[in-house]
Amino acid sequence: MQKNSAIKSFFIEIGELTYFAGRFFKEVFSRPFEFKELLRQCYSIGNRSILLVGVTGFIIGLVLTLQTRPTLQEFGAESWMPSMVSISIIREIGPVIIALTFAGRIASGIGAELGSMRVTEQIDAMEVSGTNPFKFLVVTRILAATIMLPILVIFGDAIALYGSYIIENAKGDVSFVLYFNKVFKALEFSDLIPATIKTFFFGFAIALVGCFKGYNCKKGTVGVGKAANSAVVYASMLLFILDFIAVFITDIFFEI
Amino acid sequence: MNQTQNILDVTKEQSEKKLMLEIVDLRKSFGNNHVLNGFNLELFEGENLVIMGKSGSGKSVMIKCLVGLMQADSGSIKVMGKDITKLNRVELDNIRTEIGFLFQGNALYDSMTVRENLEFPLRRHKKKFENLTDTTPLITEALESVGLAHTVNLMPSELSGGMKKRIALARALILKPKIILYDEPTSGLDPITSKEIIELMRRVQKQYKTSSLIITHDVDCARVVSERMILLVDGTNYAEGTFTELASSNDEQVKAFFK
Ligand SMILES: Nc1ncnc2c1ncn2[C@@H]1O[C@H](COP(=O)(O)OP(=O)(O)OP(=O)(O)O)[C@@H](O)[C@H]1O
Ligand SMILES: [Mg+2]
């Protein structure tokens, strides 16, 4: 009985989220456009997550190289290091791990921010003063995250490769030029393009869930905490589902 | 019986005045929670109408239906003769420029400065003022009328509760509305600050020549500002009249409000 109602409310939630996404697509193309607010959100989202993404990327690069090195060494294949590391970072590890840290930071941030605006009636106040709050708050945040995440992932990937180079340089005496020559020789557009395309979807999904949870926040401070928390959980889950779909599609288009 | 007579007298007296707000048979439920069960209201030009009701009696719900923030289940709501339930988005936005709304919890935008808070309603409604290029005079005027001109660059978090209320009032006044809706203007304030806010409401009334709908459960506030009162009980108008009439009533339910 209880299990039934949990499943039911899960599907209701999915339905509402879909409706919310539909409303986004309806309002994103209609006037007036909130350009100034969009730029402000891009700046704020980038500013809030760039350090985190940088550190995460750097550590991914370090750890991946340190842990893979002994195995490759056993087979005398250290010279494969740059190509191996770069492909795994660019294709999968970079986008997914960076999107996850981004979700932790941005989905919860948006959830809490919009949630407290809902609870303190700031969203109602916008509505009565002639500004469409969905456009001003939701559309701008979703667009900003969709634009910013791909940029942040490319930045994080670059830092990760640099981290990997530092280890290679220290342990294997590989020069900067040689390392990145190997990296670029190994990488193809078929690695980079699908990986970048999927980050747009990741960014969209993360902000969508954050906005959905915050915008529909229930009254009370408990509601705000819940909104922030469940935003991160749902966003991370959605990320893995999207990633699975993306890998599946990439496989069909690029590998055959 | 006596009260019905009073209502008739009051309506006759004001029948020549312009009707600013008119609510007829408003109903609103949340599931099984029937909040409003046929509420009626008339607000005439230049009048101060106070609505009293217990906490949870649906005062905020009523006022939100009035500006279209909530959809009523049934009933008609007319603002200056226009039925707001039948307006499209643009028409609704235009009619809302004639209504200043002071929210129960102020609802100041806490990521914006006081100045940006006051500018916000002007973003979309500059056309109400011809040739508006600089918003500074309007902002200064609104801030001066609440006595807080020096706070223009502060954030809401840097203000005290009473100051926030005043800034919220200034924001409600910035479009020079004809009607102001006050949702519990004195709740959560100490008695002295409450008095100041009440004084301010009266001053604003004179300066901007507005009609006001004041929701409160503060008897002192009602005594000072009301010209006419409606008591809201169980989602309908339980009694109407002037403050003195209601305060001297023998009805137990009415008496309870004035203890
Ligand atoms: N969005 C909503 N969803 C469900 N129920 C609601 C909603 N808003 C209000 N209610 C219910 O409507 C009733 C009236 O609430 P309202 O906020 O209008 O009370 P109020 O008269 O303003 O009280 P107070 O003096 O405490 O502000 C309450 O029982 C509340 O639970
Ligand atoms: Mg209320």
XYZ file of C-alpha atoms and ligand atoms in Angstrom:
547
model
C 0.000 0.000 0.000
C 2.659 2.449 1.068
C 4.916 1.292 -1.726
C 2.116 1.988 -4.164
C 1.679 5.584 -3.085
C 5.440 6.163 -3.185
C 5.558 4.954 -6.775
C 2.529 7.057 -7.599
C 4.046 10.221 -6.151
C 7.281 9.493 -8.019
C 5.432 9.460 -11.324
C 3.453 12.557 -10.393
C 6.779 14.269 -9.713
C 8.143 13.188 -13.108
C 4.994 14.519 -14.751
C 5.285 17.849 -13.000
C 8.956 18.144 -13.892
C 8.117 17.495 -17.539
C 5.404 20.131 -17.410
C 7.898 22.550 -15.838
C 10.379 21.850 -18.646
C 7.597 22.430 -21.171
C 6.847 25.773 -19.603
C 10.535 26.663 -19.901
C 10.508 25.987 -23.644
C 7.339 28.000 -24.036
C 8.662 31.016 -22.177
C 12.235 31.000 -23.406
C 11.154 32.081 -26.886
C 8.635 34.740 -25.919
C 9.276 38.374 -25.202
C 10.505 40.170 -23.145
C 13.971 38.610 -22.868
C 15.870 39.144 -19.640
C 19.358 39.530 -21.142
C 20.877 41.488 -18.303
C 19.727 38.982 -15.730
C 20.975 36.126 -17.934
C 24.469 37.638 -18.029
C 24.375 38.206 -14.296
C 23.421 34.568 -13.737
C 26.158 33.311 -16.098
C 28.681 35.315 -14.147
C 27.329 34.188 -10.796
C 27.182 30.498 -11.759
C 30.653 30.557 -13.264
C 32.064 32.490 -10.366
C 30.570 30.169 -7.780
C 31.842 26.965 -9.371
C 35.109 27.748 -11.167
C 37.384 27.105 -8.202
C 35.602 23.883 -7.330
C 35.780 22.672 -10.934
C 39.458 23.591 -11.154
C 40.385 21.704 -8.002
C 38.259 18.697 -8.950
C 39.785 18.580 -12.431
C 43.318 18.840 -11.101
C 42.790 16.014 -8.630
C 41.166 13.776 -11.269
C 44.256 14.258 -13.436
C 46.680 13.522 -10.616
C 44.888 10.493 -9.237
C 44.111 8.896 -12.557
C 47.724 9.135 -13.688
C 49.195 8.001 -10.387
C 46.984 4.964 -10.251
C 47.270 3.900 -13.871
C 51.011 4.388 -14.151
C 52.194 1.219 -12.295
C 49.959 -1.018 -14.410
C 51.133 0.466 -17.688
C 54.718 0.323 -16.448
C 54.403 -3.407 -15.893
C 53.730 -3.839 -19.589
C 56.352 -1.263 -20.514
C 53.655 0.917 -22.010
C 54.192 4.202 -20.167
C 54.337 6.020 -23.463
C 50.626 5.262 -23.805
C 49.882 7.283 -20.676
C 48.958 10.611 -22.330
C 46.585 9.115 -24.861
C 44.933 6.812 -22.371
C 44.432 9.439 -19.715
C 43.241 12.112 -22.129
C 40.659 9.883 -23.775
C 39.179 8.727 -20.488
C 39.112 12.245 -19.092
C 37.644 13.955 -22.133
C 35.102 11.287 -22.926
C 33.688 10.358 -19.609
C 35.405 11.141 -16.343
C 35.745 14.894 -16.876
C 32.162 15.618 -17.923
C 30.540 13.320 -15.376
C 32.593 14.173 -12.297
C 32.629 17.879 -13.027
C 28.878 17.845 -13.682
C 28.382 16.060 -10.366
C 30.337 18.660 -8.411
C 28.498 21.343 -10.377
C 25.197 19.720 -9.399
C 26.233 19.715 -5.754
C 27.025 23.380 -5.901
C 24.497 24.830 -8.327
C 21.377 22.656 -7.998
C 21.363 23.066 -4.233
C 22.198 26.753 -4.539
C 19.337 27.403 -6.942
C 16.978 25.192 -4.920
C 17.682 27.075 -1.708
C 17.650 30.494 -3.346
C 14.354 30.099 -5.201
C 12.899 28.145 -2.292
C 13.482 30.955 0.147
C 12.190 33.467 -2.396
C 9.009 31.415 -2.693
C 8.585 31.070 1.065
C 9.154 34.765 1.768
C 6.715 35.711 -1.020
C 9.389 37.421 -3.115
C 8.185 35.467 -6.143
C 4.635 36.700 -5.532
C 5.968 40.234 -5.177
C 7.643 39.969 -8.599
C 4.440 38.682 -10.101
C 2.378 41.626 -8.848
C 4.957 44.157 -9.951
C 4.672 43.179 -13.586
C 7.708 40.945 -14.012
C 7.101 37.340 -14.939
C 9.055 35.516 -12.201
C 9.329 32.334 -14.250
C 11.149 34.230 -16.980
C 13.210 36.366 -14.646
C 14.281 33.627 -12.228
C 13.856 30.234 -13.889
C 14.538 30.807 -17.589
C 17.677 32.840 -16.913
C 19.114 30.284 -14.482
C 18.465 27.304 -16.737
C 19.962 29.060 -19.756
C 22.951 30.232 -17.751
C 23.729 26.735 -16.474
C 23.272 25.264 -19.959
C 25.806 27.733 -21.323
C 28.249 27.648 -18.441
C 28.628 23.926 -17.711
C 30.207 23.037 -21.092
C 32.678 25.886 -20.664
C 33.485 24.772 -17.132
C 33.926 21.160 -18.253
C 36.379 22.164 -20.982
C 38.248 24.237 -18.429
C 38.204 21.365 -15.916
C 39.388 18.872 -18.574
C 42.316 21.137 -19.410
C 43.305 21.399 -15.754
C 42.972 17.614 -15.380
C 45.312 17.051 -18.328
C 47.742 19.506 -16.813
C 47.590 17.585 -13.518
C 48.301 14.392 -15.376
C 51.233 16.043 -17.159
C 52.746 17.107 -13.827
C 52.889 13.469 -12.674
C 54.244 12.288 -16.003
C 56.840 15.009 -15.939
C 57.927 14.160 -12.407
C 57.957 10.395 -12.785
C 58.673 9.801 -16.427
C 60.518 12.980 -17.385
C 58.121 13.748 -20.237
C 58.274 17.341 -21.538
C 55.238 19.588 -21.859
C 55.413 19.673 -25.654
C 55.829 15.935 -25.983
C 53.005 15.219 -23.554
C 50.456 17.436 -25.242
C 51.592 16.326 -28.698
C 50.635 12.826 -27.713
C 47.370 14.015 -26.211
C 46.279 15.796 -29.359
C 47.354 12.920 -31.550
C 45.214 10.550 -29.522
C 42.114 12.739 -29.385
C 39.638 12.903 -32.221
C 36.604 15.048 -32.767
C 34.503 11.990 -32.186
C 35.788 12.046 -28.605
C 35.317 15.724 -27.990
C 32.036 16.539 -29.708
C 29.665 14.005 -28.136
C 31.272 14.675 -24.757
C 30.663 18.390 -25.118
C 27.132 17.985 -26.414
C 26.154 15.942 -23.433
C 27.407 18.597 -21.021
C 24.802 21.008 -22.419
C 22.139 18.514 -21.411
C 23.773 18.019 -18.027
C 23.779 21.765 -17.366
C 20.173 22.060 -18.463
C 19.058 19.144 -16.281
C 20.886 20.357 -13.188
C 19.397 23.839 -13.290
C 15.992 22.508 -14.314
C 15.779 20.294 -11.244
C 17.126 23.029 -8.954
C 14.591 25.542 -10.271
C 11.746 23.021 -10.167
C 12.405 22.152 -6.542
C 12.918 25.748 -5.458
C 10.076 27.298 -7.438
C 7.558 24.789 -6.091
C 8.937 24.900 -2.566
C 6.502 24.292 0.273
C 6.042 26.827 3.029
C 8.439 27.006 5.942
C 12.175 26.831 6.416
C 11.981 23.027 6.428
C 10.660 23.299 2.893
C 13.709 25.291 1.788
C 16.140 22.738 3.216
C 14.213 19.921 1.585
C 14.145 21.749 -1.737
C 17.913 22.248 -1.714
C 18.597 18.713 -0.636
C 16.275 16.887 -3.001
C 17.457 19.117 -5.852
C 20.962 17.649 -5.542
C 19.710 14.079 -5.234
C 17.375 14.308 -8.223
C 19.903 16.212 -10.318
C 22.605 13.585 -9.722
C 20.217 10.767 -10.564
C 19.096 12.518 -13.714
C 22.747 13.051 -14.650
C 23.517 9.330 -14.632
C 20.408 8.542 -16.658
C 21.320 11.202 -19.215
C 24.888 9.951 -19.321
C 23.721 6.433 -20.026
C 21.515 7.677 -22.862
C 24.349 9.809 -24.228
C 26.838 6.937 -24.236
C 24.260 4.712 -25.883
C 23.593 7.223 -28.665
C 27.287 7.976 -29.166
C 27.912 4.296 -29.536
C 25.377 4.050 -32.348
C 26.645 7.075 -34.254
C 30.402 6.935 -33.866
C 31.509 3.396 -33.269
C 29.918 1.372 -36.048
C -30.810 43.296 12.937
C -29.155 46.419 14.179
C -26.022 45.620 12.209
C -27.886 45.092 8.963
C -29.344 48.560 9.420
C -25.854 49.960 9.801
C -24.667 48.329 6.631
C -27.585 49.829 4.748
C -26.800 53.293 6.097
C -23.152 53.068 5.199
C -23.856 51.882 1.665
C -26.388 54.622 1.079
C -23.961 57.241 2.268
C -21.227 56.053 -0.059
C -23.262 55.113 -3.069
C -22.159 58.251 -4.893
C -18.488 57.462 -4.445
C -16.537 55.462 -6.979
C -16.192 51.753 -6.331
C -12.530 50.753 -6.330
C -12.773 47.102 -5.312
C -15.734 44.800 -5.365
C -15.754 41.165 -4.324
C -18.963 39.190 -4.648
C -19.461 35.702 -3.211
C -15.794 34.697 -3.220
C -15.139 31.013 -2.561
C -11.846 29.216 -2.205
C -10.981 25.769 -0.852
C -7.786 23.770 -0.503
C -8.965 20.176 -0.679
C -11.345 19.766 2.231
C -10.232 23.009 3.829
C -12.976 25.467 2.862
C -11.242 28.749 3.551
C -13.575 31.295 1.963
C -17.302 30.580 1.782
C -18.925 33.485 0.035
C -17.002 36.569 1.078
C -18.210 40.011 -0.051
C -16.434 43.327 0.001
C -16.759 46.831 -1.388
C -14.055 49.459 -1.167
C -14.912 53.015 -2.166
C -12.588 55.740 -3.356
C -10.527 57.344 -0.598
C -11.797 54.932 2.017
C -9.905 52.964 4.682
C -11.474 49.569 5.078
C -10.166 47.239 7.774
C -10.690 43.498 7.656
C -10.247 41.620 10.891
C -10.139 37.873 11.270
C -8.412 35.214 13.290
C -5.141 33.709 12.195
C -5.830 31.177 9.469
C -9.244 32.617 8.646
C -8.206 33.223 5.037
C -7.350 36.927 5.009
C -4.150 36.447 3.061
C -5.868 34.026 0.699
C -8.561 36.622 0.021
C -6.076 39.399 -0.694
C -4.070 37.114 -2.994
C -7.171 36.258 -4.972
C -7.773 39.980 -5.244
C -4.562 40.583 -7.201
C -4.701 37.341 -9.150
C -1.906 35.544 -7.284
C -4.360 32.791 -6.461
C -7.285 31.520 -8.494
C -10.607 31.721 -6.690
C -12.932 28.746 -7.063
C -15.883 31.003 -7.780
C -17.138 34.533 -7.293
C -16.354 37.793 -9.034
C -13.525 40.185 -8.234
C -13.667 43.632 -9.757
C -10.826 46.117 -9.528
C -11.944 49.576 -10.654
C -14.785 48.019 -12.580
C -12.759 45.312 -14.336
C -13.233 41.662 -13.529
C -9.681 40.476 -12.959
C -10.538 36.816 -13.486
C -11.310 37.605 -17.130
C -8.213 39.657 -17.993
C -5.242 38.483 -20.049
C -1.687 38.793 -18.817
C -1.031 42.303 -20.158
C -4.325 43.705 -18.923
C -3.752 42.106 -15.551
C -0.272 43.627 -15.310
C -1.704 47.028 -16.186
C -4.403 46.880 -13.550
C -1.832 45.717 -11.012
C 0.057 48.993 -11.443
C -2.912 50.627 -9.734
C -2.570 48.355 -6.718
C 0.214 48.580 -4.158
C 0.672 45.380 -2.213
C 2.362 45.342 1.187
C 3.099 41.682 1.908
C 2.722 40.173 5.341
C 6.427 39.289 5.453
C 7.599 42.385 3.493
C 8.847 40.240 0.589
C 11.827 42.497 -0.049
C 14.228 41.002 -2.610
C 17.143 40.090 -0.379
C 19.706 39.827 -3.153
C 19.074 43.434 -4.174
C 19.792 46.802 -2.566
C 16.997 49.057 -1.381
C 17.374 51.062 -4.549
C 17.073 48.005 -6.785
C 14.084 46.847 -4.778
C 12.305 50.099 -5.501
C 13.372 50.103 -9.138
C 11.991 46.622 -9.720
C 8.331 47.592 -10.270
C 9.540 50.324 -12.629
C 11.272 47.849 -14.982
C 8.117 46.944 -16.837
C 5.954 49.911 -16.008
C 7.945 52.940 -17.028
C 5.248 53.788 -19.509
C 3.013 54.775 -16.638
C 5.217 57.824 -16.245
C 5.786 59.736 -19.429
C 9.367 60.376 -20.455
C 10.887 58.592 -17.531
C 14.624 58.508 -18.086
C 15.947 58.796 -14.567
C 14.284 56.821 -11.795
C 16.174 58.621 -9.026
C 13.551 61.336 -8.310
C 10.794 58.730 -7.996
C 12.892 56.597 -5.694
C 13.931 59.539 -3.558
C 10.339 60.687 -3.294
C 9.089 57.269 -2.196
C 11.932 56.850 0.302
C 11.426 60.325 1.725
C 7.737 59.709 2.240
C 8.663 56.793 4.528
C 11.548 58.729 6.090
C 14.369 56.439 5.000
C 16.147 58.308 2.219
C 19.562 57.464 3.694
C 19.146 53.691 3.287
C 19.103 53.731 -0.504
C 22.310 51.703 -0.906
C 21.803 49.232 1.929
C 20.784 45.586 1.608
C 17.512 44.449 3.234
C 19.493 42.267 5.656
C 21.047 45.431 7.078
C 17.667 46.888 8.051
C 15.584 46.415 11.188
C 12.092 44.917 11.038
C 10.364 48.289 11.158
C 12.664 49.707 8.484
C 11.978 46.738 6.229
C 8.273 47.384 6.588
C 8.778 51.002 5.573
C 10.907 50.083 2.571
C 8.276 47.557 1.538
C 5.698 50.319 1.799
C 7.888 52.620 -0.286
C 8.121 49.896 -2.923
C 4.349 49.492 -2.893
C 4.024 53.250 -3.451
C 6.553 53.642 -6.229
C 4.057 53.256 -9.085
C 1.686 55.749 -7.409
C -1.148 53.237 -7.075
C -4.752 54.237 -6.414
C -5.338 51.314 -4.076
C -3.048 49.936 -1.375
C -3.501 46.496 0.142
C -1.885 46.091 3.545
C -1.507 42.499 4.755
C -0.968 42.792 8.508
C 1.199 45.921 8.429
C 1.960 45.781 12.152
C 2.440 42.060 12.733
C 5.742 41.103 14.297
C 6.590 44.665 15.344
C 6.883 46.064 18.850
C 4.110 48.469 20.000
C 6.155 51.616 19.416
C 7.227 50.647 15.926
C 3.641 49.575 15.213
C 2.453 53.054 16.151
C 5.015 54.579 13.820
C 3.887 52.371 10.949
C 0.247 53.242 11.621
C 1.132 56.939 11.654
C 2.995 56.443 8.403
C 0.016 54.720 6.808
C -2.161 57.704 7.635
C 0.394 60.128 6.240
C 0.801 58.149 3.049
C -2.966 58.041 2.735
C -3.152 61.827 2.719
C -0.112 62.375 0.524
C -0.974 59.842 -2.188
C -4.787 60.013 -1.816
C -5.185 56.273 -1.973
C -7.964 53.913 -1.015
C -6.768 51.260 1.410
C -7.700 47.754 2.349
C -6.041 46.903 5.652
C -5.915 43.376 6.952
C -5.033 43.095 10.594
C -5.772 41.488 13.920
C -4.270 44.400 15.800
C -7.107 46.252 17.563
C -5.059 49.430 18.030
C -4.290 49.550 14.341
C -7.966 49.056 13.482
C -9.056 51.778 15.899
C -6.771 54.383 14.416
C -6.980 53.712 10.697
C -10.419 52.232 10.049
C -13.370 54.140 8.681
C -15.309 50.943 8.190
C -14.613 47.364 9.246
C -15.519 43.865 8.189
C -15.100 40.912 10.532
C -14.218 37.720 8.712
C -15.356 34.551 10.462
C -15.641 31.102 8.879
C -14.936 32.491 5.454
C -17.787 34.991 5.337
C -18.586 38.526 6.487
C -19.687 38.026 10.055
C -20.280 41.668 10.886
C -19.697 45.093 9.350
C -19.673 48.619 10.700
C -17.495 51.352 12.135
C -14.994 50.603 14.865
C -17.158 52.093 17.634
C -20.226 50.213 16.462
C -18.476 46.880 16.435
C -16.537 47.486 19.635
C -19.788 48.094 21.521
C -21.547 45.083 20.047
C -23.116 42.504 22.334
C -22.397 39.550 20.064
C -19.983 37.113 21.706
C -18.022 36.405 18.508
C -17.624 40.105 17.790
C -16.615 40.870 21.360
C -13.831 38.315 21.143
C -12.060 40.456 18.543
C -11.846 43.473 20.803
C -10.506 41.848 23.953
N -1.126 27.548 -0.879
C -1.912 26.961 0.036
N -2.161 25.632 -0.037
C -2.963 25.026 0.876
N -3.556 25.665 1.887
C -3.353 26.968 2.024
C -2.517 27.696 1.106
N -2.498 28.991 1.486
C -3.260 29.067 2.577
N -3.785 27.865 2.897
C -4.698 27.599 4.015
O -5.699 28.593 4.026
C -6.019 28.978 5.345
C -5.963 30.492 5.465
O -4.633 30.932 5.322
P -4.262 32.462 5.305
O -2.811 32.560 5.071
O -5.141 33.207 4.397
O -4.580 32.902 6.797
P -4.567 34.368 7.389
O -5.966 34.718 7.707
O -3.835 35.283 6.520
O -3.793 34.112 8.752
P -2.604 34.973 9.423
O -3.271 35.991 10.251
O -1.877 33.959 10.251
O -1.773 35.529 8.340
C -5.063 28.247 6.262
O -5.765 27.184 6.848
C -3.997 27.709 5.350
O -3.577 26.463 5.807
Mg -2.044 36.250 6.498
